Amino acid sequence: MPDTRKTGYATIAVLASGAMFLAILDSTITNLAIADMRETFPRASIADFSWVITLYAIFFAALLAPAGRLADAIGRRALYSVGVGVFTVASLLCAVAPYLPVLLVARAVQGAGAAAMIPASLAVILFDTPPARRVAAIGLWSAAGSIAAAVGPSLGGVLIDAAGWRTVFLINVPLGIALMIGARAVRRSGTLAGGRVPDVMGALALAAGVGGMVLGVTQGTDWGWDAPRTLGSLAAGAAVLAYGVLRARTRQVAAIDTTLWRSRTFSLANVVSLCFGATLYAWLLCGVLYLVNVWRYSELKAGFLVSPGAVFAALAAVGAGRVLGERAGPRAMVVGGCVLIVGCGAWLAAALPAEPRVLDLWVPATVVSGFGMGAVSAGVSTAAALSVAPEQFAGATGLNMAARQVGAALGIAVLASLFSGADLSTTTPYVHVLLFCTLASAAAGIAGLGLSLKPAPRPKARVTSAPAAETGI
């Protein structure tokens, strides 16, 4: 007879990894769609189209932390189902949008749905996986994100060439429906503070604060770093974010759990995520632009050439989770991965050629860097999630992923600044981006030296468990 427990674990792993894949995929798959969108909406400017990417990034980053806390409060299954449902409906609206403003609103809603999916999905896989298998499970979840980030451009290119830009959103619909159907396999979890909804005003303040800062960083190059609206967005975002954090310290059911930062490992994991996010997104975008502008490859061919990194990132995330994660802990995963990225970044910065060298340079560099990124991704997620009590899994994941997305916005902003006014047909601007990524990875590795798995004290809030036999949301 088949082992029903293993079948159950496999189902939960697919549900969690599927949500992670979709959320990260939509942060990169639209990068090549702008040109095709201009034919549908000819009156819009390039600046208008940039909001298709920016709005998703802002709402995704802004709502991750409050969503994680909400999952801990009302239950991971409930938020997972809501997040996937919102994301799926918003994807359909994006695909059929008759006007650009409709598309922009749908993208913002899609980002909000993705923010709910991420912390709930990791909480799903951690709650329904035995403690001995949790590190490996986090590796699988991280691998899904690594694959999505790397294959997004190539998959988007294939879909756009075949049937137009609307397909990059339409592809989410059947996948989202499948995840919603499968969500009934998730057991209900206990809730913090009797299932009370966290402080709404505090959640809004946190979301507005992070959103304002990401807006300022994302648009700084276009608006000008000394422009009033850039400085205003950054200053207002920082002030509102500070208010949200201070408010959380005085509320019984706060929008975020500030006690998480009492864990040294969790705090350092957030630093690692910030630096790693800056490295990851700047590195991936730099690679695609280098292949297109210097080696003169098509966007589709460039997308395929960066895809091998996704395979090795996934192998590293799963393999490191099973080998290094269980034997040496997240410190070895993060530091080892950062060493590979730093070494590869230094090698490329020194040897980046103007003429194509695929087999003797590009493929080895993609393999090494992909392996390093997969190891770091799995290691930092493991450290952040397993350094806290089980009731705090989703909240910890939300905060950690929010740090990564803020780092991603910072990395893209640095790339845009370094590319501004530069001759993109030469190797010089790409070398500068690689050096930035190398320094950011080194900073992540230094922070990773302090990671260890010592669970934080359990929260004082009362936990109300749901009946084990209940199957409703």
Short mmCIF file of C-alpha atoms in Angstrom, two decimals:
data_model
loop_
_atom_site.label_atom_id
_atom_site.label_comp_id
_atom_site.label_asym_id
_atom_site.label_seq_id
_atom_site.Cartn_x
_atom_site.Cartn_y
_atom_site.Cartn_z
CA MET A 1 0.00 0.00 0.00
CA PRO A 2 1.27 3.53 -0.69
CA ASP A 3 2.51 5.57 2.21
CA THR A 4 -0.24 8.17 2.67
CA ARG A 5 2.01 10.32 4.81
CA LYS A 6 4.57 10.66 2.02
CA THR A 7 1.77 11.40 -0.43
CA GLY A 8 0.49 14.11 1.90
CA TYR A 9 3.95 15.66 2.25
CA ALA A 10 4.37 15.66 -1.53
CA THR A 11 1.02 17.41 -2.03
CA ILE A 12 1.86 20.08 0.53
CA ALA A 13 5.30 20.58 -1.02
CA VAL A 14 3.73 21.10 -4.46
CA LEU A 15 1.20 23.58 -3.07
CA ALA A 16 3.81 25.61 -1.22
CA SER A 17 6.41 25.54 -4.00
CA GLY A 18 3.77 26.36 -6.62
CA ALA A 19 2.73 29.51 -4.79
CA MET A 20 6.36 30.57 -4.37
CA PHE A 21 7.02 29.93 -8.06
CA LEU A 22 4.08 32.02 -9.26
CA ALA A 23 4.78 34.95 -6.95
CA ILE A 24 8.46 35.26 -7.95
CA LEU A 25 7.81 34.45 -11.62
CA ASP A 26 5.59 37.49 -12.05
CA SER A 27 8.32 39.79 -10.78
CA THR A 28 10.49 38.93 -13.81
CA ILE A 29 8.32 37.47 -16.58
CA THR A 30 6.94 40.88 -17.64
CA ASN A 31 10.36 42.47 -18.29
CA LEU A 32 10.25 41.66 -22.02
CA ALA A 33 6.55 42.44 -22.48
CA ILE A 34 6.79 46.23 -22.59
CA ALA A 35 7.56 46.45 -26.32
CA ASP A 36 4.57 44.29 -27.19
CA MET A 37 2.29 46.25 -24.84
CA ARG A 38 3.11 49.47 -26.71
CA GLU A 39 1.36 48.08 -29.78
CA THR A 40 -1.81 47.51 -27.72
CA PHE A 41 -1.68 50.87 -25.92
CA PRO A 42 0.06 53.18 -28.43
CA ARG A 43 -0.77 56.42 -26.58
CA ALA A 44 1.09 55.43 -23.43
CA SER A 45 4.71 56.43 -22.78
CA ILE A 46 7.62 54.26 -21.67
CA ALA A 47 7.32 55.83 -18.22
CA ASP A 48 3.69 54.70 -18.08
CA PHE A 49 4.63 51.13 -18.95
CA SER A 50 7.34 51.03 -16.29
CA TRP A 51 4.55 51.05 -13.69
CA VAL A 52 3.50 47.59 -14.88
CA ILE A 53 6.67 46.32 -13.21
CA THR A 54 6.96 48.91 -10.45
CA LEU A 55 3.44 48.57 -9.01
CA TYR A 56 3.81 44.81 -8.60
CA ALA A 57 7.15 45.27 -6.86
CA ILE A 58 5.81 47.97 -4.52
CA PHE A 59 2.69 46.12 -3.38
CA PHE A 60 4.55 42.82 -3.14
CA ALA A 61 7.28 44.26 -0.92
CA ALA A 62 4.96 46.48 1.11
CA LEU A 63 2.49 43.79 2.15
CA LEU A 64 4.82 40.85 2.85
CA ALA A 65 5.41 41.66 6.52
CA PRO A 66 1.75 42.39 7.45
CA ALA A 67 0.64 39.33 5.46
CA GLY A 68 3.00 37.09 7.39
CA ARG A 69 1.59 38.29 10.70
CA LEU A 70 -1.96 37.88 9.38
CA ALA A 71 -1.23 34.26 8.43
CA ASP A 72 -0.06 33.56 11.99
CA ALA A 73 -3.20 35.22 13.37
CA ILE A 74 -5.98 33.79 11.19
CA GLY A 75 -4.31 30.59 9.97
CA ARG A 76 -1.99 29.70 7.13
CA ARG A 77 -4.63 27.84 5.11
CA ALA A 78 -7.05 30.76 5.14
CA LEU A 79 -4.46 33.29 3.95
CA TYR A 80 -2.97 30.85 1.42
CA SER A 81 -6.38 30.35 -0.18
CA VAL A 82 -7.18 34.07 -0.18
CA GLY A 83 -3.75 34.98 -1.56
CA VAL A 84 -3.88 32.45 -4.40
CA GLY A 85 -7.46 33.46 -5.20
CA VAL A 86 -6.65 37.18 -5.37
CA PHE A 87 -3.51 36.52 -7.42
CA THR A 88 -5.40 34.32 -9.89
CA VAL A 89 -8.30 36.74 -10.41
CA ALA A 90 -5.88 39.66 -10.77
CA SER A 91 -3.86 37.69 -13.34
CA LEU A 92 -7.01 37.16 -15.39
CA LEU A 93 -7.82 40.87 -15.18
CA CYS A 94 -4.29 41.68 -16.37
CA ALA A 95 -4.70 39.31 -19.32
CA VAL A 96 -7.99 40.86 -20.51
CA ALA A 97 -7.31 44.50 -19.54
CA PRO A 98 -8.77 46.75 -22.26
CA TYR A 99 -6.94 49.88 -21.07
CA LEU A 100 -3.56 50.51 -19.45
CA PRO A 101 -5.04 51.95 -16.19
CA VAL A 102 -7.00 48.71 -15.74
CA LEU A 103 -3.80 46.72 -16.24
CA LEU A 104 -1.95 48.84 -13.68
CA VAL A 105 -4.64 48.42 -11.02
CA ALA A 106 -4.73 44.68 -11.67
CA ARG A 107 -0.94 44.48 -11.32
CA ALA A 108 -1.12 46.21 -7.94
CA VAL A 109 -3.78 43.73 -6.78
CA GLN A 110 -1.69 40.87 -8.16
CA GLY A 111 1.27 42.04 -6.09
CA ALA A 112 -0.93 42.09 -2.98
CA GLY A 113 -2.04 38.52 -3.67
CA ALA A 114 1.57 37.43 -4.15
CA ALA A 115 2.50 39.03 -0.81
CA ALA A 116 -0.13 36.90 0.92
CA MET A 117 0.98 33.72 -0.86
CA ILE A 118 4.65 33.83 0.13
CA PRO A 119 4.56 33.67 3.97
CA ALA A 120 1.47 31.46 3.99
CA SER A 121 3.08 28.98 1.59
CA LEU A 122 6.20 28.48 3.69
CA ALA A 123 4.10 28.17 6.85
CA VAL A 124 2.04 25.52 5.05
CA ILE A 125 5.06 23.40 4.21
CA LEU A 126 6.69 23.81 7.65
CA PHE A 127 3.57 22.97 9.67
CA ASP A 128 2.79 19.84 7.68
CA THR A 129 6.37 18.55 7.48
CA PRO A 130 8.05 16.62 10.32
CA PRO A 131 10.79 18.65 12.07
CA ALA A 132 13.50 16.35 10.74
CA ARG A 133 12.51 17.17 7.16
CA ARG A 134 11.93 20.90 7.50
CA VAL A 135 15.36 22.03 6.29
CA ALA A 136 14.98 19.94 3.13
CA ALA A 137 11.44 21.28 2.66
CA ILE A 138 12.68 24.87 2.86
CA GLY A 139 15.30 23.97 0.26
CA LEU A 140 12.58 22.78 -2.11
CA TRP A 141 10.51 25.94 -1.50
CA SER A 142 13.56 28.13 -2.12
CA ALA A 143 14.40 26.18 -5.26
CA ALA A 144 10.99 27.06 -6.70
CA GLY A 145 11.73 30.75 -6.18
CA SER A 146 15.21 30.48 -7.69
CA ILE A 147 13.87 28.74 -10.78
CA ALA A 148 11.11 31.32 -11.19
CA ALA A 149 13.51 34.28 -10.93
CA ALA A 150 15.85 32.84 -13.55
CA VAL A 151 13.40 31.38 -16.09
CA GLY A 152 11.01 34.35 -16.02
CA PRO A 153 12.69 36.28 -18.87
CA SER A 154 13.05 33.25 -21.16
CA LEU A 155 9.54 31.96 -20.47
CA GLY A 156 8.16 35.45 -21.01
CA GLY A 157 10.02 35.71 -24.29
CA VAL A 158 8.62 32.40 -25.55
CA LEU A 159 5.04 33.30 -24.60
CA ILE A 160 5.24 36.81 -26.06
CA ASP A 161 6.72 35.55 -29.35
CA ALA A 162 4.07 32.86 -29.60
CA ALA A 163 0.89 34.69 -28.64
CA GLY A 164 1.54 38.19 -27.29
CA TRP A 165 2.00 39.85 -23.91
CA ARG A 166 -1.38 38.83 -22.48
CA THR A 167 -0.21 35.21 -22.23
CA VAL A 168 2.37 36.04 -19.55
CA PHE A 169 -0.58 36.74 -17.25
CA LEU A 170 -3.00 34.18 -18.64
CA ILE A 171 -0.61 31.32 -17.83
CA ASN A 172 -1.15 32.01 -14.12
CA VAL A 173 -4.88 31.30 -14.25
CA PRO A 174 -4.94 27.47 -14.64
CA LEU A 175 -2.00 27.12 -12.27
CA GLY A 176 -3.73 29.31 -9.67
CA ILE A 177 -6.98 27.37 -9.97
CA ALA A 178 -5.10 24.11 -9.44
CA LEU A 179 -3.45 25.50 -6.30
CA MET A 180 -6.81 26.69 -4.93
CA ILE A 181 -8.32 23.25 -5.43
CA GLY A 182 -5.33 21.59 -3.81
CA ALA A 183 -5.47 23.94 -0.81
CA ARG A 184 -8.15 21.74 0.76
CA ALA A 185 -5.39 19.25 1.54
CA VAL A 186 -3.87 21.75 4.01
CA ARG A 187 -4.78 21.18 7.64
CA ARG A 188 -5.98 24.12 9.67
CA SER A 189 -3.43 25.52 12.10
CA GLY A 190 -3.62 27.08 15.51
CA THR A 191 -4.01 30.85 15.71
CA LEU A 192 -2.39 33.51 17.85
CA ALA A 193 -4.55 35.54 20.24
CA GLY A 194 -7.71 33.62 19.47
CA GLY A 195 -7.56 34.40 15.74
CA ARG A 196 -7.94 38.16 16.21
CA VAL A 197 -6.98 40.27 13.21
CA PRO A 198 -3.72 42.19 13.76
CA ASP A 199 -3.75 45.97 14.21
CA VAL A 200 -5.15 47.36 10.94
CA MET A 201 -3.72 50.87 11.36
CA GLY A 202 -0.29 49.43 12.08
CA ALA A 203 -0.48 47.16 9.03
CA LEU A 204 -1.40 50.13 6.83
CA ALA A 205 1.49 52.14 8.25
CA LEU A 206 3.97 49.34 7.59
CA ALA A 207 2.68 48.79 4.07
CA ALA A 208 2.72 52.52 3.28
CA GLY A 209 6.19 52.93 4.77
CA VAL A 210 7.80 50.08 2.86
CA GLY A 211 5.88 51.03 -0.27
CA GLY A 212 7.05 54.64 -0.08
CA MET A 213 10.68 53.64 0.33
CA VAL A 214 10.53 51.10 -2.51
CA LEU A 215 8.82 53.73 -4.69
CA GLY A 216 11.59 56.24 -4.02
CA VAL A 217 14.36 53.72 -4.67
CA THR A 218 12.70 52.31 -7.78
CA GLN A 219 11.95 55.67 -9.39
CA GLY A 220 15.04 57.53 -8.18
CA THR A 221 16.91 57.18 -11.45
CA ASP A 222 14.00 58.42 -13.56
CA TRP A 223 12.90 61.20 -11.22
CA GLY A 224 16.40 62.20 -10.12
CA TRP A 225 17.90 61.26 -6.75
CA ASP A 226 17.73 64.84 -5.55
CA ALA A 227 14.21 65.46 -6.89
CA PRO A 228 11.60 66.49 -4.28
CA ARG A 229 9.32 63.53 -5.02
CA THR A 230 12.20 61.05 -4.67
CA LEU A 231 13.40 62.53 -1.39
CA GLY A 232 9.81 62.93 -0.25
CA SER A 233 8.98 59.29 -0.96
CA LEU A 234 12.07 58.07 0.89
CA ALA A 235 11.63 60.38 3.88
CA ALA A 236 7.88 59.86 4.22
CA GLY A 237 8.29 56.10 3.78
CA ALA A 238 10.96 55.91 6.48
CA ALA A 239 8.90 58.04 8.89
CA VAL A 240 5.69 56.05 8.40
CA LEU A 241 7.60 52.76 8.64
CA ALA A 242 9.16 53.87 11.93
CA TYR A 243 5.72 54.79 13.23
CA GLY A 244 4.40 51.35 12.25
CA VAL A 245 7.24 49.56 14.04
CA LEU A 246 6.85 51.69 17.19
CA ARG A 247 3.09 51.13 17.15
CA ALA A 248 3.65 47.37 16.93
CA ARG A 249 5.52 47.46 20.24
CA THR A 250 2.43 48.71 22.07
CA ARG A 251 -0.33 46.55 20.56
CA GLN A 252 -1.46 43.19 21.89
CA VAL A 253 -2.02 41.83 18.37
CA ALA A 254 0.44 43.91 16.36
CA ALA A 255 0.83 44.10 12.60
CA ILE A 256 4.31 42.60 12.96
CA ASP A 257 5.87 40.63 15.78
CA THR A 258 8.74 42.82 16.99
CA THR A 259 9.87 40.09 19.41
CA LEU A 260 11.26 38.21 16.40
CA TRP A 261 14.21 40.61 16.30
CA ARG A 262 15.28 39.42 19.75
CA SER A 263 16.67 36.41 17.94
CA ARG A 264 20.20 37.21 16.75
CA THR A 265 19.91 34.65 13.97
CA PHE A 266 16.64 36.08 12.70
CA SER A 267 18.01 39.63 12.71
CA LEU A 268 21.13 38.59 10.82
CA ALA A 269 19.00 36.60 8.39
CA ASN A 270 17.21 39.82 7.48
CA VAL A 271 20.56 41.51 6.81
CA VAL A 272 21.58 38.59 4.61
CA SER A 273 18.27 38.78 2.72
CA LEU A 274 18.64 42.51 2.11
CA CYS A 275 22.13 42.13 0.65
CA PHE A 276 21.28 38.94 -1.23
CA GLY A 277 18.17 40.52 -2.78
CA ALA A 278 20.28 43.38 -4.11
CA THR A 279 22.77 40.89 -5.56
CA LEU A 280 20.26 38.49 -7.08
CA TYR A 281 18.07 40.89 -9.04
CA ALA A 282 20.88 43.18 -10.20
CA TRP A 283 22.94 40.14 -11.28
CA LEU A 284 20.13 38.53 -13.28
CA LEU A 285 19.09 41.73 -15.06
CA CYS A 286 22.71 42.68 -15.73
CA GLY A 287 23.32 39.30 -17.36
CA VAL A 288 20.38 39.55 -19.74
CA LEU A 289 21.20 43.15 -20.74
CA TYR A 290 24.86 42.25 -21.28
CA LEU A 291 23.98 39.41 -23.64
CA VAL A 292 21.57 41.63 -25.59
CA ASN A 293 23.60 44.84 -25.79
CA VAL A 294 27.20 43.59 -25.91
CA TRP A 295 27.00 40.13 -27.49
CA ARG A 296 24.01 41.22 -29.63
CA TYR A 297 21.88 38.19 -28.80
CA SER A 298 18.10 38.33 -29.07
CA GLU A 299 16.09 38.70 -25.85
CA LEU A 300 14.82 35.14 -26.28
CA LYS A 301 18.30 33.66 -26.73
CA ALA A 302 19.60 35.71 -23.81
CA GLY A 303 16.78 34.40 -21.65
CA PHE A 304 17.70 30.82 -22.48
CA LEU A 305 21.39 31.43 -21.76
CA VAL A 306 20.63 32.55 -18.19
CA SER A 307 18.30 29.60 -17.59
CA PRO A 308 21.02 27.04 -16.71
CA GLY A 309 21.66 29.06 -13.59
CA ALA A 310 18.10 28.28 -12.50
CA VAL A 311 18.72 24.56 -12.76
CA PHE A 312 21.83 24.69 -10.63
CA ALA A 313 20.21 27.10 -8.19
CA ALA A 314 17.44 24.56 -7.69
CA LEU A 315 19.91 21.71 -7.30
CA ALA A 316 21.88 23.72 -4.76
CA ALA A 317 18.78 24.73 -2.79
CA VAL A 318 17.52 21.16 -2.53
CA GLY A 319 20.92 19.51 -2.16
CA ALA A 320 22.30 22.01 0.35
CA GLY A 321 19.09 21.74 2.35
CA ARG A 322 19.51 17.98 2.66
CA VAL A 323 23.27 17.82 3.15
CA LEU A 324 24.74 21.05 4.53
CA GLY A 325 21.50 22.25 6.14
CA GLU A 326 21.00 19.16 8.26
CA ARG A 327 24.67 18.61 9.11
CA ALA A 328 26.28 22.04 9.25
CA GLY A 329 23.32 24.41 9.46
CA PRO A 330 22.34 27.54 7.54
CA ARG A 331 25.67 29.26 8.24
CA ALA A 332 27.51 26.87 5.92
CA MET A 333 24.86 27.26 3.23
CA VAL A 334 24.90 31.06 3.27
CA VAL A 335 28.65 31.58 3.67
CA GLY A 336 29.53 28.86 1.16
CA GLY A 337 27.07 30.25 -1.38
CA CYS A 338 28.36 33.80 -0.92
CA VAL A 339 31.96 32.65 -1.41
CA LEU A 340 30.96 31.15 -4.77
CA ILE A 341 29.13 34.33 -5.83
CA VAL A 342 31.99 36.60 -4.75
CA GLY A 343 34.54 34.45 -6.55
CA CYS A 344 32.44 34.29 -9.69
CA GLY A 345 31.72 38.04 -9.61
CA ALA A 346 35.41 38.87 -9.28
CA TRP A 347 36.30 36.47 -12.10
CA LEU A 348 33.70 37.96 -14.46
CA ALA A 349 34.61 41.55 -13.57
CA ALA A 350 38.23 40.81 -14.48
CA ALA A 351 37.57 38.78 -17.63
CA LEU A 352 34.28 40.06 -19.08
CA PRO A 353 34.78 39.96 -22.88
CA ALA A 354 33.24 42.08 -25.61
CA GLU A 355 32.99 39.02 -27.89
CA PRO A 356 30.88 35.91 -27.14
CA ARG A 357 32.56 33.22 -25.05
CA VAL A 358 29.74 30.89 -24.16
CA LEU A 359 31.36 27.56 -23.33
CA ASP A 360 34.59 28.65 -21.65
CA LEU A 361 33.17 31.60 -19.65
CA TRP A 362 29.42 32.11 -19.66
CA VAL A 363 28.31 28.54 -18.89
CA PRO A 364 30.84 27.94 -16.07
CA ALA A 365 30.03 31.34 -14.53
CA THR A 366 26.29 30.67 -14.75
CA VAL A 367 26.68 27.27 -13.11
CA VAL A 368 28.87 28.54 -10.27
CA SER A 369 26.79 31.63 -9.54
CA GLY A 370 23.53 29.70 -9.82
CA PHE A 371 24.76 27.11 -7.35
CA GLY A 372 25.83 29.83 -4.94
CA MET A 373 22.54 31.69 -5.18
CA GLY A 374 20.54 28.55 -4.57
CA ALA A 375 22.56 27.75 -1.47
CA VAL A 376 22.18 31.27 -0.05
CA SER A 377 18.45 31.36 -0.75
CA ALA A 378 17.81 28.06 1.03
CA GLY A 379 20.18 28.88 3.88
CA VAL A 380 18.75 32.28 4.76
CA SER A 381 15.16 31.03 4.52
CA THR A 382 16.04 28.17 6.84
CA ALA A 383 17.70 30.47 9.34
CA ALA A 384 14.81 32.95 9.36
CA ALA A 385 12.01 30.40 9.65
CA LEU A 386 13.52 27.87 12.04
CA SER A 387 14.98 30.43 14.45
CA VAL A 388 11.46 31.19 15.71
CA ALA A 389 8.61 29.22 17.27
CA PRO A 390 6.23 27.31 14.92
CA GLU A 391 3.40 29.78 15.57
CA GLN A 392 5.62 32.52 14.12
CA PHE A 393 6.69 30.78 10.90
CA ALA A 394 4.62 32.95 8.55
CA GLY A 395 5.40 36.23 10.31
CA ALA A 396 9.13 35.50 10.21
CA THR A 397 8.96 34.53 6.54
CA GLY A 398 7.04 37.71 5.67
CA LEU A 399 9.61 39.95 7.31
CA ASN A 400 12.53 38.08 5.77
CA MET A 401 11.09 38.14 2.27
CA ALA A 402 10.22 41.83 2.68
CA ALA A 403 13.89 42.49 3.41
CA ARG A 404 14.83 40.61 0.24
CA GLN A 405 12.39 42.59 -1.89
CA VAL A 406 13.61 45.90 -0.50
CA GLY A 407 17.12 44.72 -1.34
CA ALA A 408 15.93 43.80 -4.83
CA ALA A 409 14.59 47.32 -5.37
CA LEU A 410 17.89 48.73 -4.13
CA GLY A 411 19.90 46.48 -6.44
CA ILE A 412 17.86 47.43 -9.51
CA ALA A 413 18.17 51.11 -8.56
CA VAL A 414 21.97 50.82 -8.33
CA LEU A 415 22.05 49.06 -11.69
CA ALA A 416 19.91 51.80 -13.25
CA SER A 417 22.18 54.49 -11.80
CA LEU A 418 25.33 52.80 -13.07
CA PHE A 419 23.77 52.37 -16.51
CA SER A 420 22.48 55.95 -16.70
CA GLY A 421 24.38 57.80 -19.42
CA ALA A 422 26.74 54.84 -19.99
CA ASP A 423 27.51 53.19 -23.33
CA LEU A 424 25.71 49.86 -22.88
CA SER A 425 27.44 48.35 -25.89
CA THR A 426 30.71 48.27 -23.94
CA THR A 427 31.61 46.04 -20.98
CA THR A 428 32.42 48.85 -18.52
CA PRO A 429 28.94 49.43 -17.00
CA TYR A 430 28.40 45.70 -16.57
CA VAL A 431 31.72 45.36 -14.78
CA HIS A 432 30.63 48.07 -12.37
CA VAL A 433 27.35 46.24 -11.65
CA LEU A 434 29.24 42.98 -11.10
CA LEU A 435 31.55 44.71 -8.63
CA PHE A 436 28.50 46.03 -6.75
CA CYS A 437 27.02 42.52 -6.66
CA THR A 438 30.33 41.13 -5.43
CA LEU A 439 30.47 43.64 -2.56
CA ALA A 440 26.82 43.02 -1.65
CA SER A 441 27.42 39.26 -1.62
CA ALA A 442 30.49 39.71 0.56
CA ALA A 443 28.38 41.71 3.03
CA ALA A 444 25.76 38.93 3.02
CA GLY A 445 28.46 36.34 3.69
CA ILE A 446 29.89 38.32 6.61
CA ALA A 447 26.42 38.61 8.16
CA GLY A 448 25.91 34.90 7.51
CA LEU A 449 28.83 34.03 9.77
CA GLY A 450 26.58 34.74 12.76
CA LEU A 451 23.72 32.46 11.73
CA SER A 452 22.80 29.51 13.92
CA LEU A 453 19.61 27.61 14.66
CA LYS A 454 18.65 28.40 18.23
CA PRO A 455 14.85 28.67 18.43
CA ALA A 456 13.54 31.85 20.00
CA PRO A 457 11.32 31.69 23.13
CA ARG A 458 7.70 30.90 22.41
CA PRO A 459 5.40 33.92 22.37
CA LYS A 460 3.29 34.78 25.40
CA ALA A 461 0.14 35.24 23.30
CA ARG A 462 -2.52 32.61 23.83
CA VAL A 463 -2.77 30.00 21.08
CA THR A 464 -6.14 28.61 20.10
CA SER A 465 -5.92 25.33 18.23
CA ALA A 466 -8.40 24.37 15.54
CA PRO A 467 -10.07 20.93 15.69
CA ALA A 468 -7.89 18.44 13.87
CA ALA A 469 -10.80 16.90 12.00
CA GLU A 470 -12.17 20.17 10.66
CA THR A 471 -11.62 20.65 6.94
CA GLY A 472 -13.17 24.02 6.24
CA ILE A 473 -11.19 27.20 5.88
#
